[in-house]
Coordinates of N, CA and C in Angstrom, one line a residue:
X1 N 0.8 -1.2 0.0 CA 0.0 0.0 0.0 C 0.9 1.3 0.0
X2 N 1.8 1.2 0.7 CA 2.6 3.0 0.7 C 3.2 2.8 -0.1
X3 N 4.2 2.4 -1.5 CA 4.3 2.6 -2.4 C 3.3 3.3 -2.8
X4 N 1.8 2.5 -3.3 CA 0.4 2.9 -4.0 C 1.0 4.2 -4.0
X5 N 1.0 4.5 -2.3 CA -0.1 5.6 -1.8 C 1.3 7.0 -1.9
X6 N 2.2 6.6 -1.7 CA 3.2 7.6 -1.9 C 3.0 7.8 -3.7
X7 N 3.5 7.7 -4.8 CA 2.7 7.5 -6.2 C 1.6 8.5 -6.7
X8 N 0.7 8.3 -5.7 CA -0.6 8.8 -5.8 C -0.5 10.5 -5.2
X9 N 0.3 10.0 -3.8 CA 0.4 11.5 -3.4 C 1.2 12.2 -4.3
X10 N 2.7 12.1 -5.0 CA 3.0 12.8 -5.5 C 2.5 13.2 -6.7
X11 N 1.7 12.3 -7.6 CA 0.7 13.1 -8.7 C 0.3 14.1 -7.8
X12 N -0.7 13.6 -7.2 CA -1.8 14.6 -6.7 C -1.0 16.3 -6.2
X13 N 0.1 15.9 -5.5 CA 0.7 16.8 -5.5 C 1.4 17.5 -7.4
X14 N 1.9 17.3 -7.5 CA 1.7 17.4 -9.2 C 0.6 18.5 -10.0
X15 N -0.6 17.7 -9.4 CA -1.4 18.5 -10.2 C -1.9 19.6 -9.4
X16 N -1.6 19.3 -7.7 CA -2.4 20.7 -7.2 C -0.8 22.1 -7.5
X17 N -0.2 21.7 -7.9 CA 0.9 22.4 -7.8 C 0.8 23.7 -9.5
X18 N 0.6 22.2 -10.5 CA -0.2 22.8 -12.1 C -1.4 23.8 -11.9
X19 N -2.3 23.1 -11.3 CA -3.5 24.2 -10.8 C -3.4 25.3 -10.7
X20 N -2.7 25.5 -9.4 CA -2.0 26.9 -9.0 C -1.2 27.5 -9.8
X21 N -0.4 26.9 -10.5 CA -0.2 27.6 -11.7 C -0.6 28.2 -12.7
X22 N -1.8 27.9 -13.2 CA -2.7 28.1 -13.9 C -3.8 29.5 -13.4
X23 N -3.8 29.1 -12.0 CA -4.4 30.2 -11.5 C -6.0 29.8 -11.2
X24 N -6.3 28.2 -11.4 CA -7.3 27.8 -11.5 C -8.0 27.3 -10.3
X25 N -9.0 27.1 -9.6 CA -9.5 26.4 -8.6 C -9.3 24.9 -8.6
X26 N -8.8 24.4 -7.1 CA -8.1 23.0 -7.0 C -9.4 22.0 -7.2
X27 N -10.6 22.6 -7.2 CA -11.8 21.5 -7.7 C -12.4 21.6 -8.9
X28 N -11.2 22.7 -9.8 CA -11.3 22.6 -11.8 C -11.4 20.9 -11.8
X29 N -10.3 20.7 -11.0 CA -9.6 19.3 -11.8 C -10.3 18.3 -11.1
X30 N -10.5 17.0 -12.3 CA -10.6 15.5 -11.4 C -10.1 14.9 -12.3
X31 N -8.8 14.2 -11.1 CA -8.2 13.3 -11.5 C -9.0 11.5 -11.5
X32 N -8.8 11.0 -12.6 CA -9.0 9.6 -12.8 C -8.0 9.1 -12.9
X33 N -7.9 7.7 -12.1 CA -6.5 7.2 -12.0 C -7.4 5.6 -13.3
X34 N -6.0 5.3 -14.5 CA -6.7 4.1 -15.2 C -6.1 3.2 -15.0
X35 N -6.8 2.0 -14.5 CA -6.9 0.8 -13.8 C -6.2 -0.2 -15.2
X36 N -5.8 0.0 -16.0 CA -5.9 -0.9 -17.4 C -4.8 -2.4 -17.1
X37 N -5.4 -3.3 -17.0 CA -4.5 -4.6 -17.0 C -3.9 -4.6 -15.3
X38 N -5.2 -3.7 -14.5 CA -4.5 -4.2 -13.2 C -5.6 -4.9 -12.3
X39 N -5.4 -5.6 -11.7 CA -6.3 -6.7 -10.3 C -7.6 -5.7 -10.4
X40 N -8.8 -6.3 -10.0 CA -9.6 -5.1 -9.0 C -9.3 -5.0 -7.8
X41 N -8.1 -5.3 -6.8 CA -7.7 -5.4 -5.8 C -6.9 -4.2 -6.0
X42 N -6.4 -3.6 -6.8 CA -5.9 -2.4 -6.5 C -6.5 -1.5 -7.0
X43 N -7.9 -1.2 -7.2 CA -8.7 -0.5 -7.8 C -9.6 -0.6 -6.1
X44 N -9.7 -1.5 -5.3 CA -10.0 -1.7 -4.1 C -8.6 -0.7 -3.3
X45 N -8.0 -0.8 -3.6 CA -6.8 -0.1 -2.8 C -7.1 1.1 -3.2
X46 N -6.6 1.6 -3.9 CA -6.8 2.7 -4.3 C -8.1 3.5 -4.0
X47 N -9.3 3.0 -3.7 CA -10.4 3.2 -3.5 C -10.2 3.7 -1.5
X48 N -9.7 3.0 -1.2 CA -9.4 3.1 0.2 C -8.5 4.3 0.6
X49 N -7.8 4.9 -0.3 CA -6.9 5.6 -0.2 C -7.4 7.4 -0.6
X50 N -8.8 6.6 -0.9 CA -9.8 8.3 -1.6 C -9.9 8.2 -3.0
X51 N -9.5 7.6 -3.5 CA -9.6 7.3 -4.8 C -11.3 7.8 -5.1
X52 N -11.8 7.9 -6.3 CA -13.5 7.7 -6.5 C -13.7 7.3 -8.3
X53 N -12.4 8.2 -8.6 CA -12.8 8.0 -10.3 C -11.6 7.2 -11.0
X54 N -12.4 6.4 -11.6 CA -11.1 5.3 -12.0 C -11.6 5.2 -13.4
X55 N -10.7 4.9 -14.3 CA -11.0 4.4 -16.0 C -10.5 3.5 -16.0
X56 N -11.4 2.5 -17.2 CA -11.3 1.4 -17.8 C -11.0 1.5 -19.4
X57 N -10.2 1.5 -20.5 CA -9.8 1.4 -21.8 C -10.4 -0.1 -22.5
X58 N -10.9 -1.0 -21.4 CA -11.6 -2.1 -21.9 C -12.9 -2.6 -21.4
X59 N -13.9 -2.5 -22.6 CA -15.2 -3.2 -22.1 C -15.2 -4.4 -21.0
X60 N -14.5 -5.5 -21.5 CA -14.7 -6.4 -20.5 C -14.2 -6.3 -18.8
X61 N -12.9 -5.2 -19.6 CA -12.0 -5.1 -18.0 C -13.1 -4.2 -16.6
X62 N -13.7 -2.9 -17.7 CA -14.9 -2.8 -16.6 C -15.6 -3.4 -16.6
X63 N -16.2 -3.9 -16.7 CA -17.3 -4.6 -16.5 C -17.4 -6.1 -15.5
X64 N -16.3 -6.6 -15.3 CA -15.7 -7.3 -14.6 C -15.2 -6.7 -13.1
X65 N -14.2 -5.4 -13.2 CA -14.2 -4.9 -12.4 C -15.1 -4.4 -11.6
X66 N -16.4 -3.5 -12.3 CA -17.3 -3.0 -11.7 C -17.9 -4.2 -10.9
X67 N -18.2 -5.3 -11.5 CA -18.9 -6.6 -10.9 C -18.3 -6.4 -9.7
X68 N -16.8 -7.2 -8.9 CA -16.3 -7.2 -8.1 C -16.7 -6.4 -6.9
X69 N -16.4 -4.8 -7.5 CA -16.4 -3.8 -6.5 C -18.0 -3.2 -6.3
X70 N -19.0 -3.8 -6.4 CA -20.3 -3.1 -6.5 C -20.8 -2.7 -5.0
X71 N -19.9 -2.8 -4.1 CA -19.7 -2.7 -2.8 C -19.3 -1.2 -2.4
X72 N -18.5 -0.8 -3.6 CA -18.0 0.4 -3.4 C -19.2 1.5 -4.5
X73 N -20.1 1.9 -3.7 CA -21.4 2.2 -4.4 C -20.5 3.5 -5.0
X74 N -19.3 4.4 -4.4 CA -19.6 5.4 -4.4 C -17.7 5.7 -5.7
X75 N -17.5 5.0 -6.1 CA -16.7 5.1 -7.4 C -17.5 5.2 -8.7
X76 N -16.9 6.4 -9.1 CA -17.1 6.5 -10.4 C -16.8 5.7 -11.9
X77 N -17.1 4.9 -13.0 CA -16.4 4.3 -13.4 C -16.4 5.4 -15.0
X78 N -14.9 5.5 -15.4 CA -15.3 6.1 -16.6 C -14.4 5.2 -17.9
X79 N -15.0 5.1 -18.9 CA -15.0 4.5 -20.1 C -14.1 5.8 -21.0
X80 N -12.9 5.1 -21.1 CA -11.8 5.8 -21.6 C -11.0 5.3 -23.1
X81 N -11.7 4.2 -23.3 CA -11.4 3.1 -24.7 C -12.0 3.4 -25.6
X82 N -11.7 2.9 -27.0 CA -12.1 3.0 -28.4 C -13.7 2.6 -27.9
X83 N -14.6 3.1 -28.4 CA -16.1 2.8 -28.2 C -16.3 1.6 -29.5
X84 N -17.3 0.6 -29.6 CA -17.3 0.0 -30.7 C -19.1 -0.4 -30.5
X85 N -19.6 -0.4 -31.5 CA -21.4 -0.2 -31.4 C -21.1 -1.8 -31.2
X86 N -20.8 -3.0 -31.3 CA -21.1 -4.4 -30.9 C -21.4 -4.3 -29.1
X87 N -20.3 -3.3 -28.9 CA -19.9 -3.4 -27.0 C -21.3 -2.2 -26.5
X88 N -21.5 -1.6 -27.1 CA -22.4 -0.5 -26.3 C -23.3 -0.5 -25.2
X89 N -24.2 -1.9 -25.6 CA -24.8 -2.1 -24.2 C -24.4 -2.8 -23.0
X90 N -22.8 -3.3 -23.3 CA -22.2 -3.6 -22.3 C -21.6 -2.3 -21.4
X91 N -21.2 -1.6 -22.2 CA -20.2 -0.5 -22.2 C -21.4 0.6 -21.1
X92 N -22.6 0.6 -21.3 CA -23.9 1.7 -20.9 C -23.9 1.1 -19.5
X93 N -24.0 -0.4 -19.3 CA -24.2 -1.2 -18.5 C -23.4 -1.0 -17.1
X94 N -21.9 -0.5 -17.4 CA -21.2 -0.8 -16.3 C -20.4 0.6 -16.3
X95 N -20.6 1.5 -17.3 CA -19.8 3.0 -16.7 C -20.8 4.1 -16.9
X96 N -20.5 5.3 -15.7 CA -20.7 6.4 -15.2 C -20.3 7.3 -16.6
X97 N -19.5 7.2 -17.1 CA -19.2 8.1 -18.5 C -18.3 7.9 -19.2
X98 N -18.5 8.4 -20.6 CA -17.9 7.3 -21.9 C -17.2 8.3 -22.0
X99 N -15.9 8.3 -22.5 CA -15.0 9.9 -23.0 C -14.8 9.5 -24.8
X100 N -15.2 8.6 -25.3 CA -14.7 7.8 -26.6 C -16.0 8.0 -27.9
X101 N -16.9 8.6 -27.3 CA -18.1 9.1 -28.7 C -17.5 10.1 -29.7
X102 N -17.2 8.9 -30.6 CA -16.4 9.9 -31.8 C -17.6 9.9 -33.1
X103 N -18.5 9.4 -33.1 CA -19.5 9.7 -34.3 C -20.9 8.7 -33.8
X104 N -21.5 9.8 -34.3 CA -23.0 9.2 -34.3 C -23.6 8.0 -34.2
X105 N -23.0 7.1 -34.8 CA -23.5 5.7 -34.7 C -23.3 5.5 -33.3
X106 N -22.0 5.8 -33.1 CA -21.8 5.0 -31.3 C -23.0 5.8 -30.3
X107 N -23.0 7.1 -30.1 CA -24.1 7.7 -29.9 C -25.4 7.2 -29.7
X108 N -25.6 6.4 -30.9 CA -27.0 5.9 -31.5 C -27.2 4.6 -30.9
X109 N -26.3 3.8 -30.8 CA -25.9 2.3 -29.8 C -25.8 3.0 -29.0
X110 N -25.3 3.4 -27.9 CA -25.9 3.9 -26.7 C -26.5 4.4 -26.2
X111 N -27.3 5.5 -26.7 CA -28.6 5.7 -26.5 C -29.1 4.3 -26.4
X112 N -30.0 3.8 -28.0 CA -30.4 2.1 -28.2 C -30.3 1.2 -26.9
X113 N -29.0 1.3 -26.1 CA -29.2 0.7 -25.1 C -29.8 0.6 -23.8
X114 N -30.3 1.8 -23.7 CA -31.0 2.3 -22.3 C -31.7 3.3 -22.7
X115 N -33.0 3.4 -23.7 CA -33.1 4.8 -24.3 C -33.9 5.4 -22.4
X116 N -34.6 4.9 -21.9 CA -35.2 5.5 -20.9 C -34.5 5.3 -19.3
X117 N -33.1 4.9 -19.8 CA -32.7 5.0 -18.2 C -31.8 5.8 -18.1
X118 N -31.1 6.6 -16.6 CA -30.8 7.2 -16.0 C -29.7 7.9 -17.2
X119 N -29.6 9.4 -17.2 CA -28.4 9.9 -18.0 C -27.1 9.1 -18.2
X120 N -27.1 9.0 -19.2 CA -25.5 9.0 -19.4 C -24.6 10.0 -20.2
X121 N -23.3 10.1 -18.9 CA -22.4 11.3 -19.3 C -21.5 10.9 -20.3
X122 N -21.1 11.9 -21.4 CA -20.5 11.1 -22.8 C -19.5 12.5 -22.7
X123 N -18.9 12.3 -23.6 CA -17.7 12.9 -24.3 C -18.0 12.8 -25.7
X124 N -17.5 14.3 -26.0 CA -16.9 13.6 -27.8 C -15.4 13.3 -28.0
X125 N -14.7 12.4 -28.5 CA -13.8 12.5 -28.2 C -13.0 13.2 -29.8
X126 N -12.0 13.4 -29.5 CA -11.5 14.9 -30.9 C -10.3 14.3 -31.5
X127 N -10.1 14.0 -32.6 CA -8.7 13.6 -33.2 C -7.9 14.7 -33.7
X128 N -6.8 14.5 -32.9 CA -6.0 16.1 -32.8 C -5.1 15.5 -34.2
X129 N -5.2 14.5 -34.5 CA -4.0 14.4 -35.8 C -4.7 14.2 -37.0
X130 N -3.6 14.4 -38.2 CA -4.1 14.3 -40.1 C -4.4 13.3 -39.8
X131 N -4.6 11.7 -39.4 CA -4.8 10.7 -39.3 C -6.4 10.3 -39.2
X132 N -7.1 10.1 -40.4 CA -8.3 9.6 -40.5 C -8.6 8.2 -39.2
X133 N -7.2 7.3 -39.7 CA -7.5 6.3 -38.7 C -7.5 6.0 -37.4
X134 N -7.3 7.4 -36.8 CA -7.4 7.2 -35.4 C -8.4 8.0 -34.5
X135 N -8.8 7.2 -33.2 CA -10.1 7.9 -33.4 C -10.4 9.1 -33.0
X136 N -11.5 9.4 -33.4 CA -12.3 10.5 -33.0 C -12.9 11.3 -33.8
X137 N -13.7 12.2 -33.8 CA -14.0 13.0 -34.7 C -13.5 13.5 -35.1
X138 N -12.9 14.6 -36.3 CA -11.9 15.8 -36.7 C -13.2 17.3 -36.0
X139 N -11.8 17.9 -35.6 CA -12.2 19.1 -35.1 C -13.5 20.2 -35.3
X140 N -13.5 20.2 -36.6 CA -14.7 20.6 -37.6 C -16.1 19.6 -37.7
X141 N -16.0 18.9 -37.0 CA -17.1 18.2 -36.8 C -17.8 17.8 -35.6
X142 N -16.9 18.4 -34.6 CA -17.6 18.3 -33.0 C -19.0 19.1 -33.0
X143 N -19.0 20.4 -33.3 CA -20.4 21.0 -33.3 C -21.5 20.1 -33.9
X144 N -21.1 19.3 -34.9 CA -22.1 18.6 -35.4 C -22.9 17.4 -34.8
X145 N -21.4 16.5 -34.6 CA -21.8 15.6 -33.8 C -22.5 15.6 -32.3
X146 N -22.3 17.0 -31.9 CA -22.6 17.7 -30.5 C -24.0 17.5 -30.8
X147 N -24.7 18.3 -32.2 CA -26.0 18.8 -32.3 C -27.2 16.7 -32.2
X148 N -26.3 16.3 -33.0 CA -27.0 14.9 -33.0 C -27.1 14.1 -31.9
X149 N -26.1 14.8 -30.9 CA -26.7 13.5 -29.7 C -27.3 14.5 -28.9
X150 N -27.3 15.6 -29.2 CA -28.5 16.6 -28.1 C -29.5 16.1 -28.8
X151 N -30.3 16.3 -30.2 CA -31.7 16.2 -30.7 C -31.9 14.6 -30.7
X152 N -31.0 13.6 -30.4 CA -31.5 12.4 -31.0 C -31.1 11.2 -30.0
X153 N -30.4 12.0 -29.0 CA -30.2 10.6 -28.2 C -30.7 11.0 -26.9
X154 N -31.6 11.4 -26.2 CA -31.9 12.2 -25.3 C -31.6 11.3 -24.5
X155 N -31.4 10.1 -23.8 CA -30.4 9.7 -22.4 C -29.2 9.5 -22.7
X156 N -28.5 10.6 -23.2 CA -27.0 10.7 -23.0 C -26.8 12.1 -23.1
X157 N -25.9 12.5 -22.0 CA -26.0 13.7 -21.6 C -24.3 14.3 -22.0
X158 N -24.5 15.7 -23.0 CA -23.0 15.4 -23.1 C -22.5 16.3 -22.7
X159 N -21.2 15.7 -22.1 CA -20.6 16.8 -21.0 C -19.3 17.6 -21.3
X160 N -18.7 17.3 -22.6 CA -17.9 17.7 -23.0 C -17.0 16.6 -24.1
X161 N -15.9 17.7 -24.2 CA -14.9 16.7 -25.0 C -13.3 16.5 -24.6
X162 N -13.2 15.2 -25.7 CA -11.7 14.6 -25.1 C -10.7 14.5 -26.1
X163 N -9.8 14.1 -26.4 CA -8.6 13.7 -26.9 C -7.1 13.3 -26.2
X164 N -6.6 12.3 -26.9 CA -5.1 12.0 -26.7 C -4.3 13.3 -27.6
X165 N -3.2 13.6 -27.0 CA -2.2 14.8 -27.6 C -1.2 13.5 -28.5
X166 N -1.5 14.4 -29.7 CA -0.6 13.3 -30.9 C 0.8 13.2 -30.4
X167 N 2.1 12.2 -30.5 CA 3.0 12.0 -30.2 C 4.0 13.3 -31.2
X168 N 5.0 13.5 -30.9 CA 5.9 13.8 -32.3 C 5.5 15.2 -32.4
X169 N 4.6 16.0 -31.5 CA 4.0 17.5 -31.3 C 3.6 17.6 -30.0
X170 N 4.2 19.0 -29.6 CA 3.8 19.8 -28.1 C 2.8 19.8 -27.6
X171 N 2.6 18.9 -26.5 CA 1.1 18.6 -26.1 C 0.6 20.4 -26.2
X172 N 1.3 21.0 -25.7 CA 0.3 22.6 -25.1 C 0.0 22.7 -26.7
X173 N 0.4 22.6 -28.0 CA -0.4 23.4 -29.1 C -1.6 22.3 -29.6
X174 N -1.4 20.9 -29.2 CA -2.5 19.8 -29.5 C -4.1 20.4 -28.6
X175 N -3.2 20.8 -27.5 CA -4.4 21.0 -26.3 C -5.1 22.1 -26.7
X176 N -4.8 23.5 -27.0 CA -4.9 24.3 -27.7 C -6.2 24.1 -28.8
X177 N -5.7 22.9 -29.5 CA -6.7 22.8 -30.7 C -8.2 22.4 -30.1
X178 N -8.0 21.4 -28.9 CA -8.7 20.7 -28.2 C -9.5 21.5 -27.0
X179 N -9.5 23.0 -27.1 CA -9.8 23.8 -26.5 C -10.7 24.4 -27.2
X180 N -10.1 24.7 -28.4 CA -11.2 25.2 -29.5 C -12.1 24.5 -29.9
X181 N -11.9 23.4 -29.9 CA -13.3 22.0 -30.1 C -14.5 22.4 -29.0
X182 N -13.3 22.1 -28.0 CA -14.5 22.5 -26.8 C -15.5 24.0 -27.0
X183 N -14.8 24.7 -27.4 CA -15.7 25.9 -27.4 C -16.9 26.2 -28.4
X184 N -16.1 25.4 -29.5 CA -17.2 25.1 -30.9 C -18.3 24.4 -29.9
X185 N -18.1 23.1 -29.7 CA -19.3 22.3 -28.5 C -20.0 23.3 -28.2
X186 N -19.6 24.0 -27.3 CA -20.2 24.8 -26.1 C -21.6 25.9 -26.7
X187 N -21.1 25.7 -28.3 CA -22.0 27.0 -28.5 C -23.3 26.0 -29.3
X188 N -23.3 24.7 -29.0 CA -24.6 24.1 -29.4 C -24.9 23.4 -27.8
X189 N -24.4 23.1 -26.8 CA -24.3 22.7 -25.7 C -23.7 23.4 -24.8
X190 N -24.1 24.6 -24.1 CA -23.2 25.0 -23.7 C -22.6 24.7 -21.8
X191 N -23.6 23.4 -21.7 CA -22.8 23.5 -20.4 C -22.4 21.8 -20.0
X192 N -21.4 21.6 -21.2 CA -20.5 20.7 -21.9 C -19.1 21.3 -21.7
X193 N -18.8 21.2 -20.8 CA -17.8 22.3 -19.9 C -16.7 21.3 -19.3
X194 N -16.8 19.9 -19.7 CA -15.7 19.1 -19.3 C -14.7 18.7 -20.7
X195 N -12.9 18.9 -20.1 CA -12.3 18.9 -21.6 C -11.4 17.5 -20.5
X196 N -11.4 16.2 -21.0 CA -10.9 15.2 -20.8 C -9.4 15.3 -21.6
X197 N -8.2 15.9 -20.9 CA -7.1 15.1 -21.6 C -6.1 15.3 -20.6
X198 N -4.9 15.2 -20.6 CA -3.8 15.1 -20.2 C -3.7 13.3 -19.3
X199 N -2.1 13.1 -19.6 CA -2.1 11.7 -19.4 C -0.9 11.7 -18.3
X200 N 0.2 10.5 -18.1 CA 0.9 10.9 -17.3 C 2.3 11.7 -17.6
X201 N 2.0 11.6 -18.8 CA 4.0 12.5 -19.6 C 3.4 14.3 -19.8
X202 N 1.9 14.4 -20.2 CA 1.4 15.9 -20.6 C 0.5 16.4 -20.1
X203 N 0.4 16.2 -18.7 CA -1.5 16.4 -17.5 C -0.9 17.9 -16.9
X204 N 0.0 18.7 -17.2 CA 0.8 19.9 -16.7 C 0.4 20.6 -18.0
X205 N 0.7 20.1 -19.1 CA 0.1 21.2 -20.5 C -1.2 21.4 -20.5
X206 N -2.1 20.0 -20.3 CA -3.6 19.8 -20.4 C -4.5 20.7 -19.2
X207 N -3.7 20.8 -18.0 CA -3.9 21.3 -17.2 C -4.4 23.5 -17.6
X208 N -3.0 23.6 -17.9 CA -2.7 24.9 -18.4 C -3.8 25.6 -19.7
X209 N -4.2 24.2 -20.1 CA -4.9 24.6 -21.3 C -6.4 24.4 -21.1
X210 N -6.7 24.1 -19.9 CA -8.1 24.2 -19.1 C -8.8 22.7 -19.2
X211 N -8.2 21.3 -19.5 CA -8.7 20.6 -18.8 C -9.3 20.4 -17.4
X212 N -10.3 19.7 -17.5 CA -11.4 19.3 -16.1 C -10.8 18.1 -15.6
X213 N -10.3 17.1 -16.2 CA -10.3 15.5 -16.1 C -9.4 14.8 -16.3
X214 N -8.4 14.7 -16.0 CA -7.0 13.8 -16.3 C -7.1 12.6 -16.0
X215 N -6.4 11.6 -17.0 CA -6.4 10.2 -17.0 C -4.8 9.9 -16.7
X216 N -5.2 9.3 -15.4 CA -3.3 9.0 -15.2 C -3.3 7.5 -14.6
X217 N -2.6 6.7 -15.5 CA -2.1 5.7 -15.5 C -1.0 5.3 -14.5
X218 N 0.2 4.6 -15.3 CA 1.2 4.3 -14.6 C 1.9 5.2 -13.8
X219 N 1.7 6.1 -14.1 CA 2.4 7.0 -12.8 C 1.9 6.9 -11.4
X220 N 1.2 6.5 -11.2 CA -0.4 6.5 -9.8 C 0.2 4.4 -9.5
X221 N -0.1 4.3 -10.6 CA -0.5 2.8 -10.4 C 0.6 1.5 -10.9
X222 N 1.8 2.6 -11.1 CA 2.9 1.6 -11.3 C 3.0 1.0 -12.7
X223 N 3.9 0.1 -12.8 CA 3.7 -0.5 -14.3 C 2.8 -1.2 -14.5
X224 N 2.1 -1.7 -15.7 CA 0.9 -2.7 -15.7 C 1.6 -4.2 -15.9
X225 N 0.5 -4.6 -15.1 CA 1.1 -6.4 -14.9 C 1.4 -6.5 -16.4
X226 N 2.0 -8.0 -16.8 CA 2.2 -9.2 -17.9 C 0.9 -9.7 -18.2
X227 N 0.1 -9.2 -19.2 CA -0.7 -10.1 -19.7 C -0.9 -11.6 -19.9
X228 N 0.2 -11.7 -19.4 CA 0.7 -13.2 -19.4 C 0.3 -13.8 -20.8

């Protein structure tokens, strides 16, 4: 556990330090620590230690997890992986909010899966690179896809938007771009006010650049086991 918990403190320290920097209020930010390829025993640890919001990058991995810990009524789970319309009603099933709605169809599968139960918090997620094949929407199409899951999915509630900072470029001008996404959003949604990025090498740029939500991995949570 003090390993864990020393890890954790020094992020946290980390980011209350960026905050202040920024000039921002220390409850702008929530940190999600991602659980990916680790026990739910340390997602139980971690939970003990204050933890509340944790990510999962795999359908089965939450969903499995969430099973375990349903004890722990008061964790958040958030859905941080490629979204895929086969998984959606699994995906609805076992997280608090999706950060990965890159186009309408996924949207449309999730809604489809609970059209009348309780909100679900989505993201759009934004592809900061020339790269068609990676996901997300391109930038110029967030307003749009914003407008279709306001008029057409009415239980999914969207709360803003997300992206990974492309490799090979300054996270602060990726985030930048991903700022402007958010604001295009905001003027079809405007209280879509959460910008999901920074990870554990660029959550100081993302920070600066008015993320709400950081996803921090191995830094918090050590290396990820062997797949075996």
């Amino acid at each position: 556990m003090s390993d864990l918990a020393e890890r954790l403190a020094d992020v946290d320290a980390r980011i209350a330090a960026a905050v202040r920097a920024s000039g921002r209020a220390p409850d702008d930010v929530t940190r999600i620590v991602v659980t990916k390829f680790h026990p739910p025993e340390l997602v139980a640890r971690l939970h003990a230690l204050g933890v509340r919001d944790v990510g999962e990058n795999r359908q089965q991995e939450l969903t499995a997890k969430r099973a375990v810990l349903e004890g722990a009524a008061d964790l958040r789970w958030h859905f941080v992986g490629q979204a895929q319309t086969n998984k959606a009603r699994a995906v609805r099933a076992a997280a608090d909010a999706v950060h990965s709605v890159d186009r309408s169809r996924i949207a449309d599968a999730l809604h489809a899966a609970d059209p009348e139960g309780e909100p679900l918090d989505v993201l759009l997620q934004v592809n900061l690179t020339d790269d068609p094949a990676r996901g997300g929407a391109r930038p110029d199409e967030v307003e749009a896809l914003g407008e279709h899951v306001l008029t057409s999915c009415p239980s999914l509630r969207v709360r803003g938007v997300m992206a990974v900072a492309p490799l090979g470029e300054e996270p602060a001008d990726a985030f930048a771009r991903l700022a402007a996404a958010s604001t295009a959003l905001r003027s079809v949604a405007p209280d879509a006010t959460w910008i999901s990025a920074g990870m554990t090498g660029d959550f100081v740029d993302a920070i600066a650049a008015g993320a709400t939500h950081l996803r921090i991995g191995s830094a918090i949570t050590g290396p990820r086991p062997d797949r075996g």
